[in-house]
mmCIF file of C-alpha atoms in Angstrom:
data_model
loop_
_atom_site.group_PDB
_atom_site.id
_atom_site.type_symbol
_atom_site.label_atom_id
_atom_site.label_comp_id
_atom_site.label_asym_id
_atom_site.label_seq_id
_atom_site.Cartn_x
_atom_site.Cartn_y
_atom_site.Cartn_z
ATOM 1 C CA MET A 165 116.067 113.046 128.430
ATOM 2 C CA ALA A 166 116.076 110.011 126.141
ATOM 3 C CA LYS A 167 113.734 110.217 123.162
ATOM 4 C CA LEU A 168 114.134 106.652 121.934
ATOM 5 C CA GLN A 169 113.385 103.299 123.510
ATOM 6 C CA PRO A 170 115.906 100.424 123.513
ATOM 7 C CA ILE A 171 115.323 98.216 120.494
ATOM 8 C CA ASN A 172 114.387 94.554 120.571
ATOM 9 C CA LEU A 173 117.511 92.547 119.818
ATOM 10 C CA ASP A 174 115.598 89.268 119.646
ATOM 11 C CA THR A 175 114.767 89.472 115.935
ATOM 12 C CA TYR A 176 115.708 87.681 112.731
ATOM 13 C CA GLN A 177 116.431 90.980 110.948
ATOM 14 C CA PRO A 178 119.996 92.331 110.637
ATOM 15 C CA LEU A 179 120.651 94.794 113.448
ATOM 16 C CA ARG A 180 121.347 97.658 111.033
ATOM 17 C CA GLU A 181 117.882 97.172 109.508
ATOM 18 C CA VAL A 182 116.209 97.172 112.918
ATOM 19 C CA VAL A 183 118.065 100.365 113.868
ATOM 20 C CA CYS A 184 117.248 101.980 110.543
ATOM 21 C CA GLU A 185 113.541 101.270 110.971
ATOM 22 C CA ALA A 186 113.593 102.574 114.553
ATOM 23 C CA LEU A 187 115.209 105.857 113.491
ATOM 24 C CA ARG A 188 113.019 106.163 110.392
ATOM 25 C CA ASP A 189 109.905 105.661 112.492
ATOM 26 C CA ALA A 190 111.068 108.241 115.032
ATOM 27 C CA ILE A 191 111.555 110.794 112.239
ATOM 28 C CA ARG A 192 108.178 110.002 110.674
ATOM 29 C CA LYS A 193 106.437 110.486 114.030
ATOM 30 C CA GLY A 194 108.293 113.714 114.767
ATOM 31 C CA ILE A 195 110.139 112.277 117.774
ATOM 32 C CA LEU A 196 113.331 113.265 115.991
ATOM 33 C CA GLU A 197 112.484 116.668 114.539
ATOM 34 C CA PRO A 198 113.604 118.410 111.323
ATOM 35 C CA GLY A 199 116.908 120.192 111.899
ATOM 36 C CA GLU A 200 117.756 118.125 114.983
ATOM 37 C CA ARG A 201 121.353 116.940 115.178
ATOM 38 C CA LEU A 202 121.855 113.187 115.429
ATOM 39 C CA MET A 203 124.730 112.097 117.657
ATOM 40 C CA GLU A 204 125.869 108.495 117.089
ATOM 41 C CA VAL A 205 126.979 107.959 120.691
ATOM 42 C CA GLN A 206 123.737 109.299 122.138
ATOM 43 C CA LEU A 207 121.556 107.297 119.732
ATOM 44 C CA ALA A 208 123.536 104.133 120.433
ATOM 45 C CA ASP A 209 123.124 104.629 124.195
ATOM 46 C CA GLU A 210 119.379 105.213 123.920
ATOM 47 C CA LEU A 211 118.870 102.210 121.636
ATOM 48 C CA GLY A 212 121.112 100.008 123.780
ATOM 49 C CA ILE A 213 123.528 99.032 121.000
ATOM 50 C CA SER A 214 126.980 99.839 119.629
ATOM 51 C CA ARG A 215 127.738 102.769 117.316
ATOM 52 C CA THR A 216 128.442 100.672 114.199
ATOM 53 C CA PRO A 217 124.826 99.740 113.314
ATOM 54 C CA VAL A 218 123.767 103.317 114.086
ATOM 55 C CA ARG A 219 126.366 104.624 111.635
ATOM 56 C CA GLU A 220 125.218 102.133 108.979
ATOM 57 C CA ALA A 221 121.563 103.066 109.527
ATOM 58 C CA ILE A 222 122.303 106.774 109.227
ATOM 59 C CA ARG A 223 124.031 106.222 105.891
ATOM 60 C CA LYS A 224 120.963 104.440 104.571
ATOM 61 C CA LEU A 225 118.663 107.141 105.891
ATOM 62 C CA GLU A 226 120.778 109.716 104.090
ATOM 63 C CA GLN A 227 120.184 107.855 100.819
ATOM 64 C CA GLU A 228 116.454 107.877 101.534
ATOM 65 C CA GLY A 229 116.474 111.609 102.253
ATOM 66 C CA TYR A 230 115.646 111.407 105.954
ATOM 67 C CA VAL A 231 118.939 112.877 107.157
ATOM 68 C CA ILE A 232 121.659 115.167 105.861
ATOM 69 C CA MET A 233 125.325 114.525 106.616
ATOM 70 C CA MET A 234 127.301 117.789 106.588
ATOM 71 C CA PRO A 235 131.129 117.652 106.571
ATOM 72 C CA ARG A 236 132.632 118.946 109.818
ATOM 73 C CA ARG A 237 129.166 119.887 111.113
ATOM 74 C CA GLY A 238 127.485 116.548 111.774
ATOM 75 C CA THR A 239 124.304 114.752 110.800
ATOM 76 C CA TYR A 240 120.870 116.364 110.954
ATOM 77 C CA VAL A 241 117.271 115.291 110.396
ATOM 78 C CA SER A 242 116.410 116.757 107.023
ATOM 79 C CA ASP A 243 113.644 119.253 106.502
ATOM 80 C CA ILE A 244 111.459 119.208 103.413
ATOM 81 C CA SER A 245 110.773 122.458 101.604
ATOM 82 C CA THR A 246 107.822 123.135 99.333
ATOM 83 C CA ASN A 247 110.265 123.105 96.425
ATOM 84 C CA ASP A 248 111.466 119.629 97.480
ATOM 85 C CA VAL A 249 107.859 118.413 97.486
ATOM 86 C CA LYS A 250 107.238 119.849 94.029
ATOM 87 C CA GLU A 251 110.388 118.257 92.612
ATOM 88 C CA ILE A 252 109.581 114.852 94.118
ATOM 89 C CA PHE A 253 106.002 114.890 92.846
ATOM 90 C CA GLU A 254 107.130 116.045 89.426
ATOM 91 C CA ILE A 255 109.185 112.862 89.105
ATOM 92 C CA ARG A 256 106.666 110.650 90.889
ATOM 93 C CA SER A 257 103.843 111.769 88.636
ATOM 94 C CA ALA A 258 105.689 110.530 85.565
ATOM 95 C CA LEU A 259 106.742 107.256 87.202
ATOM 96 C CA GLU A 260 103.354 106.519 88.814
ATOM 97 C CA SER A 261 101.733 107.144 85.428
ATOM 98 C CA LEU A 262 104.135 104.714 83.800
ATOM 99 C CA ALA A 263 103.600 102.064 86.492
ATOM 100 C CA THR A 264 99.809 102.328 86.321
ATOM 101 C CA GLY A 265 99.867 102.141 82.536
ATOM 102 C CA LEU A 266 102.021 99.016 82.680
ATOM 103 C CA ALA A 267 99.667 97.546 85.276
ATOM 104 C CA ALA A 268 96.766 98.004 82.846
ATOM 105 C CA ARG A 269 98.691 95.853 80.360
ATOM 106 C CA ARG A 270 100.118 93.235 82.694
ATOM 107 C CA ILE A 271 97.815 92.693 85.679
ATOM 108 C CA GLU A 272 96.472 89.193 86.317
ATOM 109 C CA PRO A 273 92.818 88.549 87.290
ATOM 110 C CA ASP A 274 93.664 87.559 90.881
ATOM 111 C CA GLU A 275 95.795 90.694 91.314
ATOM 112 C CA LEU A 276 92.958 92.864 90.016
ATOM 113 C CA GLU A 277 90.618 91.241 92.504
ATOM 114 C CA THR A 278 93.060 91.983 95.325
ATOM 115 C CA LEU A 279 93.297 95.642 94.267
ATOM 116 C CA GLN A 280 89.504 95.895 94.266
ATOM 117 C CA ASN A 281 89.303 94.260 97.690
ATOM 118 C CA LEU A 282 91.846 96.732 99.070
ATOM 119 C CA LEU A 283 89.620 99.576 97.862
ATOM 120 C CA VAL A 284 86.714 98.067 99.778
ATOM 121 C CA GLU A 285 88.914 97.824 102.884
ATOM 122 C CA ILE A 286 89.995 101.461 102.552
ATOM 123 C CA GLU A 287 86.371 102.568 102.202
ATOM 124 C CA GLY A 288 85.504 100.681 105.394
ATOM 125 C CA TYR A 289 88.352 102.301 107.333
ATOM 126 C CA ILE A 290 87.328 105.737 106.035
ATOM 127 C CA LYS A 291 83.873 105.223 107.516
ATOM 128 C CA LYS A 292 85.520 104.396 110.839
ATOM 129 C CA ASN A 293 87.986 107.297 110.420
ATOM 130 C CA ASP A 294 90.818 104.873 111.226
ATOM 131 C CA ILE A 295 93.731 106.858 109.779
ATOM 132 C CA GLU A 296 96.368 104.310 110.796
ATOM 133 C CA LYS A 297 94.586 101.488 108.961
ATOM 134 C CA ILE A 298 93.842 103.719 105.973
ATOM 135 C CA VAL A 299 97.528 104.570 105.606
ATOM 136 C CA GLU A 300 98.537 100.933 106.094
ATOM 137 C CA THR A 301 96.078 99.716 103.434
ATOM 138 C CA ASP A 302 96.980 102.549 101.072
ATOM 139 C CA ILE A 303 100.603 101.391 101.231
ATOM 140 C CA LYS A 304 99.498 97.855 100.339
ATOM 141 C CA PHE A 305 97.386 99.173 97.465
ATOM 142 C CA HIS A 306 100.214 101.128 95.872
ATOM 143 C CA GLY A 307 102.710 98.347 96.592
ATOM 144 C CA LEU A 308 100.615 95.851 94.646
ATOM 145 C CA LEU A 309 100.045 98.382 91.870
ATOM 146 C CA TYR A 310 103.813 98.801 91.444
ATOM 147 C CA GLN A 311 104.381 95.053 91.643
ATOM 148 C CA VAL A 312 102.023 94.292 88.746
ATOM 149 C CA SER A 313 103.907 96.729 86.529
ATOM 150 C CA ARG A 314 106.451 93.874 86.323
ATOM 151 C CA ASN A 315 109.339 96.357 86.292
ATOM 152 C CA GLU A 316 111.589 95.951 89.331
ATOM 153 C CA ARG A 317 113.785 98.969 88.597
ATOM 154 C CA LEU A 318 110.744 101.194 88.302
ATOM 155 C CA VAL A 319 109.416 99.861 91.620
ATOM 156 C CA ASN A 320 112.715 100.584 93.391
ATOM 157 C CA ILE A 321 112.877 104.155 92.099
ATOM 158 C CA ILE A 322 109.279 104.937 93.056
ATOM 159 C CA ASN A 323 109.712 103.453 96.529
ATOM 160 C CA ASN A 324 112.813 105.573 97.104
ATOM 161 C CA LEU A 325 110.884 108.728 96.180
ATOM 162 C CA LYS A 326 107.931 107.714 98.347
ATOM 163 C CA GLU A 327 110.215 107.245 101.351
ATOM 164 C CA GLN A 328 111.333 110.864 101.065
ATOM 165 C CA LEU A 329 107.784 111.999 101.821
ATOM 166 C CA ALA A 330 106.622 109.088 103.994
ATOM 167 C CA ARG A 331 106.692 111.170 107.175
ATOM 168 C CA PHE A 332 103.972 113.406 105.693
ATOM 169 C CA ARG A 333 101.607 110.608 104.621
ATOM 170 C CA THR A 334 99.355 110.862 107.675
ATOM 171 C CA LEU A 335 99.393 114.664 107.499
ATOM 172 C CA SER A 336 98.154 114.564 103.916
ATOM 173 C CA MET A 337 95.532 111.867 104.540
ATOM 174 C CA SER A 338 94.175 113.782 107.539
ATOM 175 C CA TYR A 339 93.511 116.930 105.521
ATOM 176 C CA PRO A 340 89.749 117.660 105.367
ATOM 177 C CA GLY A 341 88.090 115.886 102.431
ATOM 178 C CA ARG A 342 91.246 114.141 101.255
ATOM 179 C CA LEU A 343 90.240 110.613 102.257
ATOM 180 C CA GLN A 344 87.161 110.526 100.054
ATOM 181 C CA GLU A 345 89.073 112.146 97.190
ATOM 182 C CA THR A 346 91.783 109.506 97.476
ATOM 183 C CA LEU A 347 89.240 106.691 97.374
ATOM 184 C CA GLU A 348 87.658 108.129 94.233
ATOM 185 C CA GLU A 349 91.038 108.597 92.570
ATOM 186 C CA HIS A 350 92.051 105.033 93.404
ATOM 187 C CA SER A 351 88.733 103.777 92.039
ATOM 188 C CA ASP A 352 89.346 105.592 88.742
ATOM 189 C CA MET A 353 92.788 103.994 88.488
ATOM 190 C CA VAL A 354 91.481 100.492 89.194
ATOM 191 C CA GLU A 355 88.594 100.905 86.739
ATOM 192 C CA ALA A 356 90.993 101.912 83.961
ATOM 193 C CA ILE A 357 93.310 99.010 84.800
ATOM 194 C CA ALA A 358 90.383 96.580 84.807
ATOM 195 C CA ASN A 359 89.383 97.836 81.354
ATOM 196 C CA GLY A 360 92.941 97.499 80.078
ATOM 197 C CA ASP A 361 92.825 101.183 79.137
ATOM 198 C CA VAL A 362 96.458 102.259 79.351
ATOM 199 C CA SER A 363 95.805 105.913 78.481
ATOM 200 C CA ALA A 364 93.029 106.300 81.062
ATOM 201 C CA ALA A 365 95.125 104.500 83.682
ATOM 202 C CA ARG A 366 98.032 106.875 83.152
ATOM 203 C CA ASP A 367 95.747 109.917 83.250
ATOM 204 C CA ALA A 368 94.116 108.705 86.471
ATOM 205 C CA ALA A 369 97.518 108.205 88.114
ATOM 206 C CA GLU A 370 98.675 111.682 87.077
ATOM 207 C CA HIS A 371 95.481 113.205 88.468
ATOM 208 C CA HIS A 372 95.992 111.312 91.740
ATOM 209 C CA MET A 373 99.536 112.650 92.066
ATOM 210 C CA GLU A 374 98.441 116.185 91.219
ATOM 211 C CA ARG A 375 95.755 116.142 93.922
ATOM 212 C CA ALA A 376 98.090 114.512 96.464
ATOM 213 C CA GLU A 377 100.732 117.193 95.863
ATOM 214 C CA LYS A 378 98.269 120.066 96.223
ATOM 215 C CA THR A 379 96.860 118.623 99.441
ATOM 216 C CA LEU A 380 100.275 118.071 101.016
ATOM 217 C CA LEU A 381 101.438 121.582 100.138
ATOM 218 C CA LYS A 382 98.272 123.057 101.677
ATOM 219 C CA ALA A 383 98.708 120.955 104.826
ATOM 220 C CA MET A 384 102.372 121.966 105.171
ATOM 221 C CA ARG A 385 101.495 125.626 104.644
ATOM 222 C CA LYS A 386 98.809 125.422 107.304
ATOM 223 C CA ILE A 387 101.211 123.978 109.875
ATOM 224 C CA ARG A 388 103.909 126.541 109.127
ATOM 225 C CA ASP A 389 101.415 129.405 109.376
ATOM 226 C CA LYS A 390 100.365 128.125 112.810
ATOM 227 C CA THR A 391 104.001 127.849 113.874
ATOM 228 C CA LYS A 392 104.695 131.434 112.810
ATOM 229 C CA SER A 393 101.637 132.750 114.614
ATOM 230 C CA GLY A 394 102.618 130.865 117.774
ATOM 231 C CA GLU A 395 99.410 128.829 117.967
#
């Protein structure tokens, strides 16, 4: 039975990018599950395209950590271990701290206002318990935060690391109490940035990453315990 829907070919984006996003989204949503083998011919048939853009998309997804290509064995949706999460957050913590500290030095008044407005939006969505909108706005918040660091290489590295855990974003946000914690942590970061306090901004970012890591690990552990118990 086909898992994927044919993609829309009537788009301005390069086909390989459209295919990549379709596969990435399927992995994030669990349609393509960890450990599942990806067959180029089958994926191409389901998406209604040729194998070439599928092959190109898979290569990009490998770079992002979504799939693993194993010589003579094929391509599989990657799983993420608790050790992987710890390693990724260890690096992200340092880079997010750097980016937030740079933002405290370099942000413009209109950018600060936008960050503050995004916090207000997130708070509103939390009250409505609209997880999809919360995640969407959280992405915008962090994207702007990275942008105002004015360091393109730093932004690219952070985004690559974030992509490796993107499929777990909703899982983490949905963990009891995490939404309000996230809002408070974001508020601390924005306050430090607004004050131009580089040290406080970096500390707030590190604290945010520490809490995010702990929450994700607890959420992953909870799911795996349920799986083992057969619930």
